[in-house]
Short mmCIF file of C-alpha atoms in Angstrom, two decimals:
data_model
loop_
_atom_site.label_atom_id
_atom_site.label_comp_id
_atom_site.label_asym_id
_atom_site.label_seq_id
_atom_site.Cartn_x
_atom_site.Cartn_y
_atom_site.Cartn_z
CA UNK A 12 17.30 -17.45 5.50
CA UNK A 13 13.77 -19.01 6.15
CA UNK A 14 10.26 -17.89 4.95
CA UNK A 15 9.38 -17.89 8.41
CA UNK A 16 12.78 -15.84 9.13
CA UNK A 17 12.59 -13.47 5.92
CA UNK A 18 8.63 -12.56 7.31
CA UNK A 19 9.14 -11.72 10.73
CA UNK A 20 11.81 -8.66 9.34
CA UNK A 21 8.58 -6.94 7.82
CA UNK A 22 6.94 -6.32 4.39
CA UNK A 23 10.18 -5.27 2.54
CA UNK A 24 12.65 -8.21 3.70
CA UNK A 25 9.80 -10.11 2.74
CA UNK A 26 9.15 -8.69 -0.74
CA UNK A 27 12.81 -9.01 -1.56
CA UNK A 28 12.87 -12.92 -0.09
CA UNK A 29 10.11 -13.83 -2.32
CA UNK A 30 12.06 -11.81 -5.46
CA UNK A 31 14.93 -14.90 -4.62
CA UNK A 32 12.84 -17.69 -4.28
CA UNK A 33 10.02 -18.59 -6.74
CA UNK A 34 7.19 -20.80 -6.28
CA UNK A 35 4.48 -20.99 -3.57
CA UNK A 36 6.05 -19.95 -0.16
CA UNK A 37 5.47 -22.48 2.44
CA UNK A 38 4.39 -20.79 6.34
CA UNK A 39 1.93 -23.57 7.34
CA UNK A 40 1.93 -23.95 10.98
CA UNK A 41 3.83 -20.42 11.76
CA UNK A 42 3.72 -18.82 14.95
CA UNK A 43 3.36 -14.90 13.47
CA UNK A 44 1.49 -13.17 16.46
CA UNK A 45 1.21 -9.79 17.03
CA UNK A 46 3.83 -9.06 13.58
CA UNK A 47 3.04 -5.41 11.42
CA UNK A 48 2.67 -6.70 8.16
CA UNK A 49 1.18 -3.83 6.81
CA UNK A 50 1.14 -3.73 3.24
CA UNK A 51 2.55 -7.33 2.78
CA UNK A 52 2.56 -9.74 -0.48
CA UNK A 53 1.57 -12.68 1.02
CA UNK A 54 -0.80 -14.10 -2.21
CA UNK A 55 -0.93 -17.73 -2.81
CA UNK A 56 1.31 -18.23 0.40
CA UNK A 57 0.46 -21.55 2.29
CA UNK A 58 -0.41 -20.47 5.62
CA UNK A 59 -2.39 -23.54 6.62
CA UNK A 60 -2.74 -23.69 10.35
CA UNK A 61 -0.63 -20.75 11.00
CA UNK A 62 -1.44 -18.09 14.38
CA UNK A 63 -1.56 -14.72 12.92
CA UNK A 64 -3.59 -13.22 16.09
CA UNK A 65 -3.10 -9.51 16.68
CA UNK A 66 -1.45 -9.03 13.49
CA UNK A 67 -1.34 -6.10 11.51
CA UNK A 68 -2.15 -6.71 7.86
CA UNK A 69 -3.89 -3.55 6.71
CA UNK A 70 -4.29 -3.39 2.66
CA UNK A 71 -2.22 -6.74 2.67
CA UNK A 72 -2.56 -9.08 -0.27
CA UNK A 73 -3.35 -12.47 0.69
CA UNK A 74 -5.64 -13.60 -2.05
CA UNK A 75 -5.44 -17.08 -3.18
CA UNK A 76 -3.72 -17.66 0.12
CA UNK A 77 -4.45 -21.25 2.20
CA UNK A 78 -5.58 -20.29 5.53
CA UNK A 79 -7.72 -23.19 6.42
CA UNK A 80 -7.09 -24.07 10.26
CA UNK A 81 -5.68 -20.95 10.58
CA UNK A 82 -5.64 -18.07 13.50
CA UNK A 83 -6.28 -14.25 12.84
CA UNK A 84 -8.42 -13.58 15.96
CA UNK A 85 -8.02 -9.88 16.80
CA UNK A 86 -6.22 -8.96 13.60
CA UNK A 87 -6.39 -6.14 11.70
CA UNK A 88 -7.12 -6.68 8.17
CA UNK A 89 -8.62 -3.16 6.72
CA UNK A 90 -8.77 -2.90 3.18
CA UNK A 91 -6.61 -6.39 2.67
CA UNK A 92 -7.55 -8.47 -0.25
CA UNK A 93 -8.31 -12.02 0.91
CA UNK A 94 -10.35 -12.76 -2.50
CA UNK A 95 -10.69 -16.63 -3.56
CA UNK A 96 -8.74 -17.91 -0.64
CA UNK A 97 -8.85 -21.57 0.81
CA UNK A 98 -10.03 -20.87 4.60
CA UNK A 99 -11.91 -23.93 5.88
CA UNK A 100 -12.12 -24.12 9.64
CA UNK A 101 -10.42 -20.91 9.85
CA UNK A 102 -10.94 -18.65 12.81
CA UNK A 103 -11.11 -14.52 13.04
CA UNK A 104 -12.64 -13.52 15.97
CA UNK A 105 -13.57 -10.08 16.73
CA UNK A 106 -11.05 -9.04 13.74
CA UNK A 107 -11.12 -6.10 11.79
CA UNK A 108 -12.32 -7.00 8.20
CA UNK A 109 -13.65 -3.80 7.57
CA UNK A 110 -13.46 -3.15 3.44
CA UNK A 111 -11.45 -6.74 3.02
CA UNK A 112 -12.15 -8.35 -0.34
CA UNK A 113 -13.90 -11.86 0.30
CA UNK A 114 -15.33 -12.55 -3.28
CA UNK A 115 -15.27 -15.97 -4.10
CA UNK A 116 -13.46 -17.30 -1.02
CA UNK A 117 -14.19 -20.94 0.60
CA UNK A 118 -14.83 -19.98 4.53
CA UNK A 119 -16.97 -23.09 4.52
CA UNK A 120 -17.05 -24.00 8.77
CA UNK A 121 -15.35 -21.02 9.68
CA UNK A 122 -16.21 -18.52 13.21
CA UNK A 123 -15.97 -15.36 12.45
CA UNK A 124 -18.06 -14.33 15.94
CA UNK A 125 -17.99 -10.69 16.49
CA UNK A 126 -15.53 -10.06 13.35
CA UNK A 127 -16.11 -6.52 11.72
CA UNK A 128 -17.18 -6.88 8.11
CA UNK A 129 -18.79 -3.28 7.50
CA UNK A 130 -19.04 -2.38 3.58
CA UNK A 131 -16.67 -5.85 3.09
CA UNK A 132 -17.27 -7.82 -0.09
CA UNK A 133 -17.94 -11.19 0.25
CA UNK A 134 -19.96 -12.19 -2.92
CA UNK A 135 -19.87 -15.47 -4.23
CA UNK A 136 -18.55 -16.39 -0.90
CA UNK A 137 -18.66 -20.00 -0.06
CA UNK A 138 -19.79 -19.73 3.68
CA UNK A 139 -21.84 -23.06 4.41
CA UNK A 140 -22.12 -23.47 8.50
CA UNK A 141 -20.00 -20.41 9.30
CA UNK A 142 -20.35 -18.62 12.72
CA UNK A 143 -20.65 -14.74 12.44
CA UNK A 144 -22.42 -14.50 15.99
CA UNK A 145 -22.85 -10.73 16.87
CA UNK A 146 -20.67 -9.86 13.73
CA UNK A 147 -20.92 -6.66 11.90
CA UNK A 148 -21.90 -6.55 8.66
CA UNK A 149 -23.40 -3.07 7.92
CA UNK A 150 -23.21 -2.27 4.37
CA UNK A 151 -21.41 -5.73 3.06
CA UNK A 152 -21.93 -7.30 -0.07
CA UNK A 153 -22.94 -11.09 0.07
CA UNK A 154 -24.60 -11.22 -3.21
CA UNK A 155 -24.94 -14.47 -4.39
CA UNK A 156 -23.22 -15.74 -1.06
CA UNK A 157 -23.43 -19.36 0.14
CA UNK A 158 -24.60 -19.13 4.22
CA UNK A 159 -26.38 -22.58 4.17
CA UNK A 160 -26.80 -23.40 8.03
CA UNK A 161 -24.66 -20.39 9.00
CA UNK A 162 -25.23 -18.77 12.41
CA UNK A 163 -25.86 -15.05 12.09
CA UNK A 164 -27.47 -14.57 15.65
CA UNK A 165 -27.56 -11.05 16.90
CA UNK A 166 -25.55 -10.05 13.82
CA UNK A 167 -26.14 -6.43 12.38
CA UNK A 168 -27.03 -6.54 8.61
CA UNK A 169 -28.13 -3.13 8.17
CA UNK A 170 -28.32 -2.09 4.90
CA UNK A 171 -26.52 -5.28 3.64
CA UNK A 172 -26.91 -6.78 0.03
CA UNK A 173 -27.91 -10.41 0.17
CA UNK A 174 -29.62 -10.82 -3.02
CA UNK A 175 -29.98 -14.33 -4.48
CA UNK A 176 -28.03 -15.71 -1.55
CA UNK A 177 -28.40 -19.18 0.37
CA UNK A 178 -29.58 -18.64 3.92
CA UNK A 179 -31.36 -21.78 4.02
CA UNK A 180 -31.60 -23.17 7.52
CA UNK A 181 -29.52 -20.26 8.69
CA UNK A 182 -29.78 -18.83 12.39
CA UNK A 183 -30.86 -15.56 12.46
CA UNK A 184 -32.16 -14.92 15.51
CA UNK A 185 -32.33 -11.31 17.07
CA UNK A 186 -30.51 -10.40 13.64
CA UNK A 187 -30.46 -6.30 12.24
CA UNK A 188 -31.43 -6.31 8.73
CA UNK A 189 -33.75 -3.07 8.63
CA UNK A 190 -32.84 -1.76 5.19
CA UNK A 191 -31.18 -5.15 3.57
CA UNK A 192 -31.66 -5.99 0.35
CA UNK A 193 -32.80 -9.84 0.27
CA UNK A 194 -34.10 -10.02 -3.44
CA UNK A 195 -34.54 -13.80 -4.58
CA UNK A 196 -32.68 -14.89 -1.11
CA UNK A 197 -33.25 -18.34 -0.08
CA UNK A 198 -34.74 -18.70 3.50
CA UNK A 199 -35.91 -21.63 3.58
CA UNK A 200 -36.40 -23.19 6.82
CA UNK A 201 -34.41 -19.94 8.60
CA UNK A 202 -34.69 -19.05 12.18
CA UNK A 203 -35.14 -15.24 12.32
CA UNK A 204 -37.06 -15.43 15.61
CA UNK A 205 -37.20 -11.61 16.38
CA UNK A 206 -35.29 -10.83 13.81
CA UNK A 207 -35.67 -7.22 12.55
CA UNK A 208 -36.40 -6.55 8.98
CA UNK A 209 -37.90 -3.22 8.92
CA UNK A 210 -38.15 -2.02 5.32
CA UNK A 211 -36.36 -4.76 4.17
CA UNK A 212 -36.50 -5.56 0.19
CA UNK A 213 -37.48 -9.08 -0.14
CA UNK A 214 -39.31 -9.26 -2.91
CA UNK A 215 -39.57 -12.68 -4.49
CA UNK A 216 -37.56 -14.16 -1.91
CA UNK A 217 -38.43 -17.90 0.16
CA UNK A 218 -39.33 -18.08 3.31
CA UNK A 219 -40.91 -21.46 3.31
CA UNK A 220 -41.17 -23.47 6.58
CA UNK A 221 -39.22 -20.44 8.16
CA UNK A 222 -39.33 -19.44 11.97
CA UNK A 223 -40.58 -15.76 12.04
CA UNK A 224 -42.00 -15.61 15.28
CA UNK A 225 -41.71 -12.56 17.17
CA UNK A 226 -39.93 -10.86 13.94
CA UNK A 227 -40.54 -7.27 12.63
CA UNK A 228 -41.45 -7.55 9.30
CA UNK A 229 -43.25 -3.65 8.90
CA UNK A 230 -43.15 -1.72 6.04
CA UNK A 231 -40.98 -4.66 4.07
CA UNK A 232 -41.10 -5.34 0.74
CA UNK A 233 -42.13 -9.07 0.11
CA UNK A 234 -43.82 -9.25 -3.03
CA UNK A 235 -44.49 -12.32 -4.72
CA UNK A 236 -42.14 -13.89 -1.61
CA UNK A 237 -42.96 -17.36 -0.40
CA UNK A 238 -44.13 -18.06 2.72
CA UNK A 239 -45.29 -21.58 2.46
CA UNK A 240 -46.06 -22.78 6.03
CA UNK A 241 -44.00 -20.48 7.37
CA UNK A 242 -44.66 -19.71 11.40
CA UNK A 243 -45.11 -15.73 11.70
CA UNK A 244 -46.75 -15.64 15.00
CA UNK A 245 -46.66 -12.55 17.15
CA UNK A 246 -45.04 -11.31 13.67
CA UNK A 247 -44.79 -7.12 12.61
CA UNK A 248 -46.34 -7.03 9.51
CA UNK A 249 -47.58 -3.47 9.94
CA UNK A 250 -47.62 -1.62 6.08
CA UNK A 251 -45.59 -4.70 4.91
CA UNK A 252 -46.40 -5.27 1.01
CA UNK A 253 -47.28 -8.78 0.29
CA UNK A 254 -49.13 -8.63 -2.73
CA UNK A 255 -48.99 -11.76 -4.81
CA UNK A 256 -47.21 -13.39 -1.97
CA UNK A 257 -47.72 -16.96 -1.14
CA UNK A 258 -48.66 -17.61 2.41
CA UNK A 259 -50.59 -20.86 1.89
CA UNK A 260 -50.36 -22.65 5.54
CA UNK A 261 -48.93 -19.64 7.11
CA UNK A 262 -49.16 -19.70 10.67
CA UNK A 263 -50.23 -15.85 11.78
CA UNK A 264 -51.41 -16.36 14.78
CA UNK A 265 -51.62 -12.93 16.51
CA UNK A 266 -49.84 -11.33 14.03
CA UNK A 267 -50.27 -7.43 13.69
CA UNK A 268 -51.02 -6.89 9.97
CA UNK A 269 -52.65 -3.23 9.91
CA UNK A 270 -52.45 -1.28 6.85
CA UNK A 271 -50.62 -4.81 5.11
CA UNK A 272 -51.38 -5.49 1.53
CA UNK A 273 -52.45 -8.84 0.67
CA UNK A 274 -53.88 -8.45 -2.81
CA UNK A 275 -53.55 -11.29 -4.93
CA UNK A 276 -51.82 -13.63 -2.39
CA UNK A 277 -52.46 -17.18 -1.82
CA UNK A 278 -53.83 -17.75 1.90
CA UNK A 279 -55.25 -21.03 1.53
CA UNK A 280 -55.07 -23.20 4.72
CA UNK A 281 -52.99 -19.74 6.50
CA UNK A 282 -54.22 -19.09 10.32
CA UNK A 283 -55.19 -15.55 11.30
CA UNK A 284 -56.00 -16.09 14.55
CA UNK A 285 -55.59 -12.94 16.72
CA UNK A 286 -54.31 -11.45 13.98
CA UNK A 287 -54.83 -7.45 13.91
CA UNK A 288 -56.32 -6.98 10.57
CA UNK A 289 -57.09 -3.11 10.50
CA UNK A 290 -57.11 -1.61 7.38
CA UNK A 291 -55.70 -4.76 5.64
CA UNK A 292 -56.02 -5.25 2.04
CA UNK A 293 -57.22 -8.76 0.80
CA UNK A 294 -58.26 -7.52 -2.78
CA UNK A 295 -58.05 -10.79 -5.16
CA UNK A 296 -56.63 -12.77 -2.37
CA UNK A 297 -57.02 -16.76 -2.73
CA UNK A 298 -58.64 -18.02 0.53
#
C-alpha cells in the first residue's frame, strides 16, 4: 500500500502505515482534496506541490512538514500544529487557521488571502512578501515576525501582537490595527493609507518615510516613535501621545493634532500647513 492510499483510509490507517514504514513519507504532488484527516500525524511529511483543498485537518500535526507550492484553499486546520513548516509559495486562500501554531514557519511568498488566523501563533514566522489581503488576524501573535513587503490591506489586526515585527515596505491600506501592539516594530516605508490604529501601542516603533495619509492614530501611544520623512497628510492624531518622538521632515498637512502630546519631539523641517493644533502640547519640542 502506498502512502497516498494509506492516508485516504483515514488518520488511524495512516498511523499504522507510518509505524510500518520508517523514514519521511513522500506525498509530494498528491491529490488529497476533501479528505477527513482530523487529528492525523503528518509531521515531517513531504507534501510539496500537493493539493489539500477542502480537506479537514482539525488538530492535525504537520510540524516540520514540507508544504512548498502546496494548495490548502478552504481547508479546515483549526488547532493544527504547523510549527516550523517549510511552505514557500504555499497557498491557503479562505482557509480556517484559527488557533493554529505556525511559529517559526517559512511562509515566504505565500498566498493566504481571506484566511482566518484569529488567535494563531505566528511568532518568529518568515513571511516575506506574503499576501494576507483581507485576512482575519485578530488576537494573533506575530512577535518578531518578518513581514517585509507583505500585503495586509483590509486585514483585521485588532489586538494583534506585532512587537518587534518587521513590516518594512508592507502594504497595510485600510487595515484594522486598533489596540494592536507594535512596540519597536519596523514600519519603514510601509503604506498605511487610511489604516486604523486607534489606541494602538507603538512606542519606539519606526515609521520613517511611511505613507500614512488619512490614517487614524487617535489616542495611540507613539512615545519615542520615529516618523522621519513620513507622510501624515490628513492623519488623525487626536489625543495621541507622541512625546519624545522624531518627526523631523514629516508632512502633517491638514492633520488633526487636537489634544496630542508632542512634548520633547523633534519637529525640525516638519510641515504643519492647515493642521489642527488645538490644545496640542509642544513643551520642550525642537523646532
